[in-house]
Amino acid sequence: DEMKKAFEARPSFRDPYDALAAHYRQAGNFEEELAILNAAVEIFPTEKALFYCRQGDLLLKLGLTELALDAYRLAHRHSPTSTEAGAKLGTLLARCGNGAEAAEILGKLRTRTGDAAPETLLGLAIAAMGAGNAAEAERHLLKLHQAGSASAESHNLLGVLQFAAKKTKDAAANFARAILLDQYHANAWHNLGLCYLLAGNVNDAQQLFMRGADRDPLNAPLIDGLALC
């Protein structure tokens, strides 16, 4: 209630928007959070890209990939030089299988920022994986880690590459690191469970699938993993 009062008292200031959106996010009230972000886009024209990116993040979290893609496109259109907007759009395009457009956006971004932006390297790694170029993807991820910019997703992706190369122990270590960085990373829980399952450790694999499903009950790979145990 206090946050709402602050919001109503200062509707043209950004701080109340940020605070109220964060409050709704923590409470799991994503509909209200999205409403705040929609309002912010209209009220702060010079920061449209920022708020469109936040919309995209939220929509992606809700599994609304096409709408998230639209939000990132709007962010990129309003601020073509925004590293965040370009990286998020390029990365999601790569995930959706649109490798050519992803490579173009990420390539331009890399030309402008070099390898300084971790989002760019992560996006390039995903695009390379989508194109079947595992060696290039691994180079991008290792460069990201060497720069001290590792994330849960980068560890998970490196683990996926190692798992495919039958380096199961290395893969398991990266999946475990991903979970340490983000306990809600459902894919990392699933992938680590597969490593244990492949090693014949069915009980531990089942526990990992269950712990992941506790955090993301509708995750299809985790449900499929439990069916294998």
PDB file of C-alpha atoms in Angstrom:
ATOM      1  CA  ASP A   1       0.000   0.000   0.000  1.00  0.00           C
ATOM      2  CA  GLU A   2       2.823   2.406   0.842  1.00  0.00           C
ATOM      3  CA  MET A   3       4.456   1.682  -2.514  1.00  0.00           C
ATOM      4  CA  LYS A   4       1.193   2.389  -4.323  1.00  0.00           C
ATOM      5  CA  LYS A   5       0.859   5.717  -2.507  1.00  0.00           C
ATOM      6  CA  ALA A   6       4.411   6.660  -3.506  1.00  0.00           C
ATOM      7  CA  PHE A   7       3.642   5.655  -7.070  1.00  0.00           C
ATOM      8  CA  GLU A   8       0.456   7.739  -7.183  1.00  0.00           C
ATOM      9  CA  ALA A   9       2.177  10.726  -5.557  1.00  0.00           C
ATOM     10  CA  ARG A  10       5.057  10.797  -8.065  1.00  0.00           C
ATOM     11  CA  PRO A  11       3.760   9.283 -11.317  1.00  0.00           C
ATOM     12  CA  SER A  12       6.370  11.046 -13.436  1.00  0.00           C
ATOM     13  CA  PHE A  13       9.386   9.786 -11.462  1.00  0.00           C
ATOM     14  CA  ARG A  14      11.056   6.470 -12.265  1.00  0.00           C
ATOM     15  CA  ASP A  15      11.880   5.274  -8.756  1.00  0.00           C
ATOM     16  CA  PRO A  16       8.297   4.361  -7.788  1.00  0.00           C
ATOM     17  CA  TYR A  17       7.926   2.372 -11.026  1.00  0.00           C
ATOM     18  CA  ASP A  18      11.091   0.412 -10.336  1.00  0.00           C
ATOM     19  CA  ALA A  19      10.119  -0.255  -6.725  1.00  0.00           C
ATOM     20  CA  LEU A  20       6.541  -1.245  -7.483  1.00  0.00           C
ATOM     21  CA  ALA A  21       7.538  -3.506 -10.401  1.00  0.00           C
ATOM     22  CA  ALA A  22      10.121  -5.224  -8.174  1.00  0.00           C
ATOM     23  CA  HIS A  23       7.523  -5.613  -5.411  1.00  0.00           C
ATOM     24  CA  TYR A  24       5.037  -7.317  -7.735  1.00  0.00           C
ATOM     25  CA  ARG A  25       7.815  -9.517  -9.177  1.00  0.00           C
ATOM     26  CA  GLN A  26       8.818 -10.752  -5.731  1.00  0.00           C
ATOM     27  CA  ALA A  27       5.154 -11.375  -4.881  1.00  0.00           C
ATOM     28  CA  GLY A  28       4.669 -13.386  -8.079  1.00  0.00           C
ATOM     29  CA  ASN A  29       2.050 -10.928  -9.336  1.00  0.00           C
ATOM     30  CA  PHE A  30       3.328 -10.802 -12.896  1.00  0.00           C
ATOM     31  CA  GLU A  31       0.154  -9.298 -14.349  1.00  0.00           C
ATOM     32  CA  GLU A  32       0.536  -6.184 -12.183  1.00  0.00           C
ATOM     33  CA  GLU A  33       4.262  -6.042 -12.919  1.00  0.00           C
ATOM     34  CA  LEU A  34       3.548  -6.090 -16.650  1.00  0.00           C
ATOM     35  CA  ALA A  35       0.968  -3.326 -16.219  1.00  0.00           C
ATOM     36  CA  ILE A  36       3.566  -1.147 -14.468  1.00  0.00           C
ATOM     37  CA  LEU A  37       6.099  -1.793 -17.245  1.00  0.00           C
ATOM     38  CA  ASN A  38       3.503  -0.960 -19.919  1.00  0.00           C
ATOM     39  CA  ALA A  39       2.775   2.345 -18.205  1.00  0.00           C
ATOM     40  CA  ALA A  40       6.479   3.137 -17.856  1.00  0.00           C
ATOM     41  CA  VAL A  41       7.055   2.667 -21.590  1.00  0.00           C
ATOM     42  CA  GLU A  42       4.593   5.467 -22.312  1.00  0.00           C
ATOM     43  CA  ILE A  43       5.671   7.816 -19.524  1.00  0.00           C
ATOM     44  CA  PHE A  44       9.453   7.612 -20.037  1.00  0.00           C
ATOM     45  CA  PRO A  45       9.988   7.929 -23.810  1.00  0.00           C
ATOM     46  CA  THR A  46      13.764   8.235 -23.503  1.00  0.00           C
ATOM     47  CA  GLU A  47      13.930   4.914 -21.664  1.00  0.00           C
ATOM     48  CA  LYS A  48      11.609   2.857 -23.823  1.00  0.00           C
ATOM     49  CA  ALA A  49      14.358   0.359 -24.651  1.00  0.00           C
ATOM     50  CA  LEU A  50      15.019  -0.337 -20.970  1.00  0.00           C
ATOM     51  CA  PHE A  51      11.384  -0.975 -20.146  1.00  0.00           C
ATOM     52  CA  TYR A  52      10.752  -2.971 -23.330  1.00  0.00           C
ATOM     53  CA  CYS A  53      13.686  -5.188 -22.318  1.00  0.00           C
ATOM     54  CA  ARG A  54      12.128  -5.685 -18.890  1.00  0.00           C
ATOM     55  CA  GLN A  55       8.841  -6.568 -20.554  1.00  0.00           C
ATOM     56  CA  GLY A  56      10.654  -9.106 -22.698  1.00  0.00           C
ATOM     57  CA  ASP A  57      12.368 -10.628 -19.660  1.00  0.00           C
ATOM     58  CA  LEU A  58       9.031 -11.033 -17.884  1.00  0.00           C
ATOM     59  CA  LEU A  59       7.229 -12.446 -20.919  1.00  0.00           C
ATOM     60  CA  LEU A  60      10.055 -14.894 -21.493  1.00  0.00           C
ATOM     61  CA  LYS A  61       9.836 -16.002 -17.858  1.00  0.00           C
ATOM     62  CA  LEU A  62       6.124 -16.653 -18.406  1.00  0.00           C
ATOM     63  CA  GLY A  63       6.882 -18.785 -21.470  1.00  0.00           C
ATOM     64  CA  LEU A  64       5.437 -16.234 -23.916  1.00  0.00           C
ATOM     65  CA  THR A  65       8.363 -16.408 -26.309  1.00  0.00           C
ATOM     66  CA  GLU A  66       6.793 -14.677 -29.318  1.00  0.00           C
ATOM     67  CA  LEU A  67       5.610 -11.752 -27.205  1.00  0.00           C
ATOM     68  CA  ALA A  68       9.053 -11.534 -25.580  1.00  0.00           C
ATOM     69  CA  LEU A  69      10.607 -11.441 -29.048  1.00  0.00           C
ATOM     70  CA  ASP A  70       8.263  -8.577 -30.010  1.00  0.00           C
ATOM     71  CA  ALA A  71       9.280  -6.654 -26.860  1.00  0.00           C
ATOM     72  CA  TYR A  72      12.990  -7.101 -27.575  1.00  0.00           C
ATOM     73  CA  ARG A  73      12.444  -6.010 -31.191  1.00  0.00           C
ATOM     74  CA  LEU A  74      10.764  -2.828 -29.955  1.00  0.00           C
ATOM     75  CA  ALA A  75      13.647  -2.217 -27.546  1.00  0.00           C
ATOM     76  CA  HIS A  76      16.176  -2.676 -30.349  1.00  0.00           C
ATOM     77  CA  ARG A  77      14.173  -0.456 -32.694  1.00  0.00           C
ATOM     78  CA  HIS A  78      13.996   2.374 -30.157  1.00  0.00           C
ATOM     79  CA  SER A  79      17.670   2.073 -29.231  1.00  0.00           C
ATOM     80  CA  PRO A  80      19.722   0.337 -31.956  1.00  0.00           C
ATOM     81  CA  THR A  81      22.933   1.025 -30.026  1.00  0.00           C
ATOM     82  CA  SER A  82      21.713  -0.539 -26.766  1.00  0.00           C
ATOM     83  CA  THR A  83      23.937  -3.495 -25.898  1.00  0.00           C
ATOM     84  CA  GLU A  84      21.236  -5.026 -23.720  1.00  0.00           C
ATOM     85  CA  ALA A  85      18.515  -4.773 -26.365  1.00  0.00           C
ATOM     86  CA  GLY A  86      20.714  -6.097 -29.171  1.00  0.00           C
ATOM     87  CA  ALA A  87      22.095  -8.966 -27.114  1.00  0.00           C
ATOM     88  CA  LYS A  88      18.691 -10.065 -25.816  1.00  0.00           C
ATOM     89  CA  LEU A  89      17.089  -9.878 -29.252  1.00  0.00           C
ATOM     90  CA  GLY A  90      19.961 -11.700 -30.931  1.00  0.00           C
ATOM     91  CA  THR A  91      20.103 -14.377 -28.244  1.00  0.00           C
ATOM     92  CA  LEU A  92      16.375 -15.098 -28.361  1.00  0.00           C
ATOM     93  CA  LEU A  93      16.406 -15.168 -32.163  1.00  0.00           C
ATOM     94  CA  ALA A  94      19.203 -17.746 -31.981  1.00  0.00           C
ATOM     95  CA  ARG A  95      17.195 -19.831 -29.502  1.00  0.00           C
ATOM     96  CA  CYS A  96      14.190 -19.673 -31.814  1.00  0.00           C
ATOM     97  CA  GLY A  97      16.248 -20.985 -34.720  1.00  0.00           C
ATOM     98  CA  ASN A  98      16.538 -17.717 -36.622  1.00  0.00           C
ATOM     99  CA  GLY A  99      20.297 -17.991 -36.910  1.00  0.00           C
ATOM    100  CA  ALA A 100      20.821 -15.617 -39.836  1.00  0.00           C
ATOM    101  CA  GLU A 101      19.085 -12.640 -38.221  1.00  0.00           C
ATOM    102  CA  ALA A 102      20.670 -13.450 -34.863  1.00  0.00           C
ATOM    103  CA  ALA A 103      24.156 -13.581 -36.379  1.00  0.00           C
ATOM    104  CA  GLU A 104      23.615 -10.233 -38.122  1.00  0.00           C
ATOM    105  CA  ILE A 105      22.469  -8.445 -34.947  1.00  0.00           C
ATOM    106  CA  LEU A 106      25.080 -10.039 -32.696  1.00  0.00           C
ATOM    107  CA  GLY A 107      27.817  -9.507 -35.282  1.00  0.00           C
ATOM    108  CA  LYS A 108      27.081  -5.774 -35.452  1.00  0.00           C
ATOM    109  CA  LEU A 109      26.971  -5.647 -31.678  1.00  0.00           C
ATOM    110  CA  ARG A 110      30.341  -7.366 -31.407  1.00  0.00           C
ATOM    111  CA  THR A 111      31.850  -4.974 -33.953  1.00  0.00           C
ATOM    112  CA  ARG A 112      30.685  -2.060 -31.822  1.00  0.00           C
ATOM    113  CA  THR A 113      31.496  -3.422 -28.350  1.00  0.00           C
ATOM    114  CA  GLY A 114      34.132  -6.080 -29.000  1.00  0.00           C
ATOM    115  CA  ASP A 115      34.118  -8.919 -26.485  1.00  0.00           C
ATOM    116  CA  ALA A 116      33.543  -6.564 -23.577  1.00  0.00           C
ATOM    117  CA  ALA A 117      29.815  -7.335 -23.337  1.00  0.00           C
ATOM    118  CA  PRO A 118      29.129 -10.780 -21.843  1.00  0.00           C
ATOM    119  CA  GLU A 119      25.615 -10.760 -23.344  1.00  0.00           C
ATOM    120  CA  THR A 120      27.158 -10.602 -26.802  1.00  0.00           C
ATOM    121  CA  LEU A 121      29.424 -13.612 -26.238  1.00  0.00           C
ATOM    122  CA  LEU A 122      26.562 -15.619 -24.754  1.00  0.00           C
ATOM    123  CA  GLY A 123      24.352 -14.804 -27.722  1.00  0.00           C
ATOM    124  CA  LEU A 124      27.109 -15.712 -30.189  1.00  0.00           C
ATOM    125  CA  ALA A 125      27.617 -19.021 -28.359  1.00  0.00           C
ATOM    126  CA  ILE A 126      23.913 -19.847 -28.622  1.00  0.00           C
ATOM    127  CA  ALA A 127      23.886 -18.900 -32.303  1.00  0.00           C
ATOM    128  CA  ALA A 128      26.931 -21.118 -32.926  1.00  0.00           C
ATOM    129  CA  MET A 129      25.267 -24.018 -31.107  1.00  0.00           C
ATOM    130  CA  GLY A 130      22.159 -23.544 -33.245  1.00  0.00           C
ATOM    131  CA  ALA A 131      24.335 -23.694 -36.352  1.00  0.00           C
ATOM    132  CA  GLY A 132      25.959 -26.912 -35.116  1.00  0.00           C
ATOM    133  CA  ASN A 133      29.364 -25.295 -34.555  1.00  0.00           C
ATOM    134  CA  ALA A 134      30.239 -26.685 -31.129  1.00  0.00           C
ATOM    135  CA  ALA A 135      33.886 -25.603 -31.248  1.00  0.00           C
ATOM    136  CA  GLU A 136      33.002 -21.959 -31.902  1.00  0.00           C
ATOM    137  CA  ALA A 137      30.320 -22.024 -29.210  1.00  0.00           C
ATOM    138  CA  GLU A 138      32.814 -23.411 -26.693  1.00  0.00           C
ATOM    139  CA  ARG A 139      35.356 -20.706 -27.596  1.00  0.00           C
ATOM    140  CA  HIS A 140      32.806 -17.975 -26.898  1.00  0.00           C
ATOM    141  CA  LEU A 141      31.781 -19.523 -23.568  1.00  0.00           C
ATOM    142  CA  LEU A 142      35.354 -20.058 -22.389  1.00  0.00           C
ATOM    143  CA  LYS A 143      36.218 -16.476 -23.311  1.00  0.00           C
ATOM    144  CA  LEU A 144      33.195 -15.361 -21.296  1.00  0.00           C
ATOM    145  CA  HIS A 145      34.368 -17.363 -18.279  1.00  0.00           C
ATOM    146  CA  GLN A 146      37.960 -16.187 -18.600  1.00  0.00           C
ATOM    147  CA  ALA A 147      36.697 -12.609 -18.474  1.00  0.00           C
ATOM    148  CA  GLY A 148      35.036 -13.342 -15.136  1.00  0.00           C
ATOM    149  CA  SER A 149      31.533 -12.963 -16.582  1.00  0.00           C
ATOM    150  CA  ALA A 150      30.251 -16.512 -16.128  1.00  0.00           C
ATOM    151  CA  SER A 151      26.541 -16.966 -15.494  1.00  0.00           C
ATOM    152  CA  ALA A 152      24.242 -19.866 -14.722  1.00  0.00           C
ATOM    153  CA  GLU A 153      23.274 -20.022 -18.384  1.00  0.00           C
ATOM    154  CA  SER A 154      26.855 -19.961 -19.667  1.00  0.00           C
ATOM    155  CA  HIS A 155      27.812 -22.834 -17.329  1.00  0.00           C
ATOM    156  CA  ASN A 156      24.730 -24.767 -18.400  1.00  0.00           C
ATOM    157  CA  LEU A 157      25.512 -24.295 -22.094  1.00  0.00           C
ATOM    158  CA  LEU A 158      29.138 -25.304 -21.624  1.00  0.00           C
ATOM    159  CA  GLY A 159      27.890 -28.395 -19.812  1.00  0.00           C
ATOM    160  CA  VAL A 160      25.583 -29.214 -22.722  1.00  0.00           C
ATOM    161  CA  LEU A 161      28.528 -29.063 -25.125  1.00  0.00           C
ATOM    162  CA  GLN A 162      30.627 -31.263 -22.837  1.00  0.00           C
ATOM    163  CA  PHE A 163      27.800 -33.744 -22.352  1.00  0.00           C
ATOM    164  CA  ALA A 164      27.437 -34.058 -26.135  1.00  0.00           C
ATOM    165  CA  ALA A 165      31.195 -34.666 -26.343  1.00  0.00           C
ATOM    166  CA  LYS A 166      30.830 -37.449 -23.729  1.00  0.00           C
ATOM    167  CA  LYS A 167      32.779 -35.450 -21.117  1.00  0.00           C
ATOM    168  CA  THR A 168      30.188 -36.299 -18.498  1.00  0.00           C
ATOM    169  CA  LYS A 169      32.212 -35.354 -15.398  1.00  0.00           C
ATOM    170  CA  ASP A 170      33.096 -31.934 -16.787  1.00  0.00           C
ATOM    171  CA  ALA A 171      29.490 -31.455 -17.865  1.00  0.00           C
ATOM    172  CA  ALA A 172      28.162 -32.381 -14.415  1.00  0.00           C
ATOM    173  CA  ALA A 173      30.540 -29.895 -12.784  1.00  0.00           C
ATOM    174  CA  ASN A 174      29.239 -27.089 -15.008  1.00  0.00           C
ATOM    175  CA  PHE A 175      25.603 -27.999 -14.422  1.00  0.00           C
ATOM    176  CA  ALA A 176      26.274 -27.964 -10.664  1.00  0.00           C
ATOM    177  CA  ARG A 177      27.883 -24.509 -10.965  1.00  0.00           C
ATOM    178  CA  ALA A 178      24.853 -23.291 -12.897  1.00  0.00           C
ATOM    179  CA  ILE A 179      22.573 -24.421 -10.061  1.00  0.00           C
ATOM    180  CA  LEU A 180      24.787 -22.715  -7.486  1.00  0.00           C
ATOM    181  CA  LEU A 181      24.389 -19.468  -9.409  1.00  0.00           C
ATOM    182  CA  ASP A 182      20.657 -19.907 -10.041  1.00  0.00           C
ATOM    183  CA  GLN A 183      18.721 -22.553  -8.127  1.00  0.00           C
ATOM    184  CA  TYR A 184      15.719 -21.950 -10.414  1.00  0.00           C
ATOM    185  CA  HIS A 185      17.589 -22.907 -13.581  1.00  0.00           C
ATOM    186  CA  ALA A 186      15.363 -25.847 -14.519  1.00  0.00           C
ATOM    187  CA  ASN A 187      17.482 -26.974 -17.458  1.00  0.00           C
ATOM    188  CA  ALA A 188      20.563 -27.266 -15.254  1.00  0.00           C
ATOM    189  CA  TRP A 189      18.684 -29.474 -12.752  1.00  0.00           C
ATOM    190  CA  HIS A 190      17.486 -31.649 -15.623  1.00  0.00           C
ATOM    191  CA  ASN A 191      20.891 -31.875 -17.270  1.00  0.00           C
ATOM    192  CA  LEU A 192      22.668 -32.724 -14.006  1.00  0.00           C
ATOM    193  CA  GLY A 193      20.067 -35.413 -13.402  1.00  0.00           C
ATOM    194  CA  LEU A 194      20.839 -36.895 -16.819  1.00  0.00           C
ATOM    195  CA  CYS A 195      24.532 -37.068 -15.905  1.00  0.00           C
ATOM    196  CA  TYR A 196      23.714 -39.071 -12.768  1.00  0.00           C
ATOM    197  CA  LEU A 197      21.271 -41.245 -14.682  1.00  0.00           C
ATOM    198  CA  LEU A 198      23.910 -42.007 -17.306  1.00  0.00           C
ATOM    199  CA  ALA A 199      26.308 -42.998 -14.515  1.00  0.00           C
ATOM    200  CA  GLY A 200      23.711 -45.447 -13.205  1.00  0.00           C
ATOM    201  CA  ASN A 201      22.942 -43.395 -10.090  1.00  0.00           C
ATOM    202  CA  VAL A 202      19.166 -43.521 -10.441  1.00  0.00           C
ATOM    203  CA  ASN A 203      18.278 -42.409  -6.905  1.00  0.00           C
ATOM    204  CA  ASP A 204      20.350 -39.228  -7.038  1.00  0.00           C
ATOM    205  CA  ALA A 205      19.094 -38.511 -10.551  1.00  0.00           C
ATOM    206  CA  GLN A 206      15.516 -38.819  -9.322  1.00  0.00           C
ATOM    207  CA  GLN A 207      16.242 -36.444  -6.439  1.00  0.00           C
ATOM    208  CA  LEU A 208      17.680 -33.869  -8.840  1.00  0.00           C
ATOM    209  CA  PHE A 209      14.684 -34.103 -11.168  1.00  0.00           C
ATOM    210  CA  MET A 210      12.345 -33.735  -8.178  1.00  0.00           C
ATOM    211  CA  ARG A 211      14.212 -30.722  -6.760  1.00  0.00           C
ATOM    212  CA  GLY A 212      14.117 -29.064 -10.167  1.00  0.00           C
ATOM    213  CA  ALA A 213      10.402 -29.842 -10.544  1.00  0.00           C
ATOM    214  CA  ASP A 214       9.731 -28.315  -7.118  1.00  0.00           C
ATOM    215  CA  ARG A 215      11.012 -25.037  -8.534  1.00  0.00           C
ATOM    216  CA  ASP A 216       9.400 -25.394 -11.970  1.00  0.00           C
ATOM    217  CA  PRO A 217       6.491 -27.888 -11.746  1.00  0.00           C
ATOM    218  CA  LEU A 218       5.454 -27.534 -15.397  1.00  0.00           C
ATOM    219  CA  ASN A 219       8.911 -28.100 -16.890  1.00  0.00           C
ATOM    220  CA  ALA A 220       8.471 -30.877 -19.450  1.00  0.00           C
ATOM    221  CA  PRO A 221      12.096 -32.161 -19.491  1.00  0.00           C
ATOM    222  CA  LEU A 222      12.064 -32.535 -15.690  1.00  0.00           C
ATOM    223  CA  ILE A 223       8.775 -34.436 -15.847  1.00  0.00           C
ATOM    224  CA  ASP A 224      10.214 -36.652 -18.575  1.00  0.00           C
ATOM    225  CA  GLY A 225      13.340 -37.178 -16.450  1.00  0.00           C
ATOM    226  CA  LEU A 226      11.268 -38.387 -13.516  1.00  0.00           C
ATOM    227  CA  ALA A 227       9.520 -40.861 -15.838  1.00  0.00           C
ATOM    228  CA  LEU A 228      12.914 -42.374 -16.684  1.00  0.00           C
ATOM    229  CA  CYS A 229      13.717 -43.169 -13.025  1.00  0.00           C
TER     230      CYS A 229
END
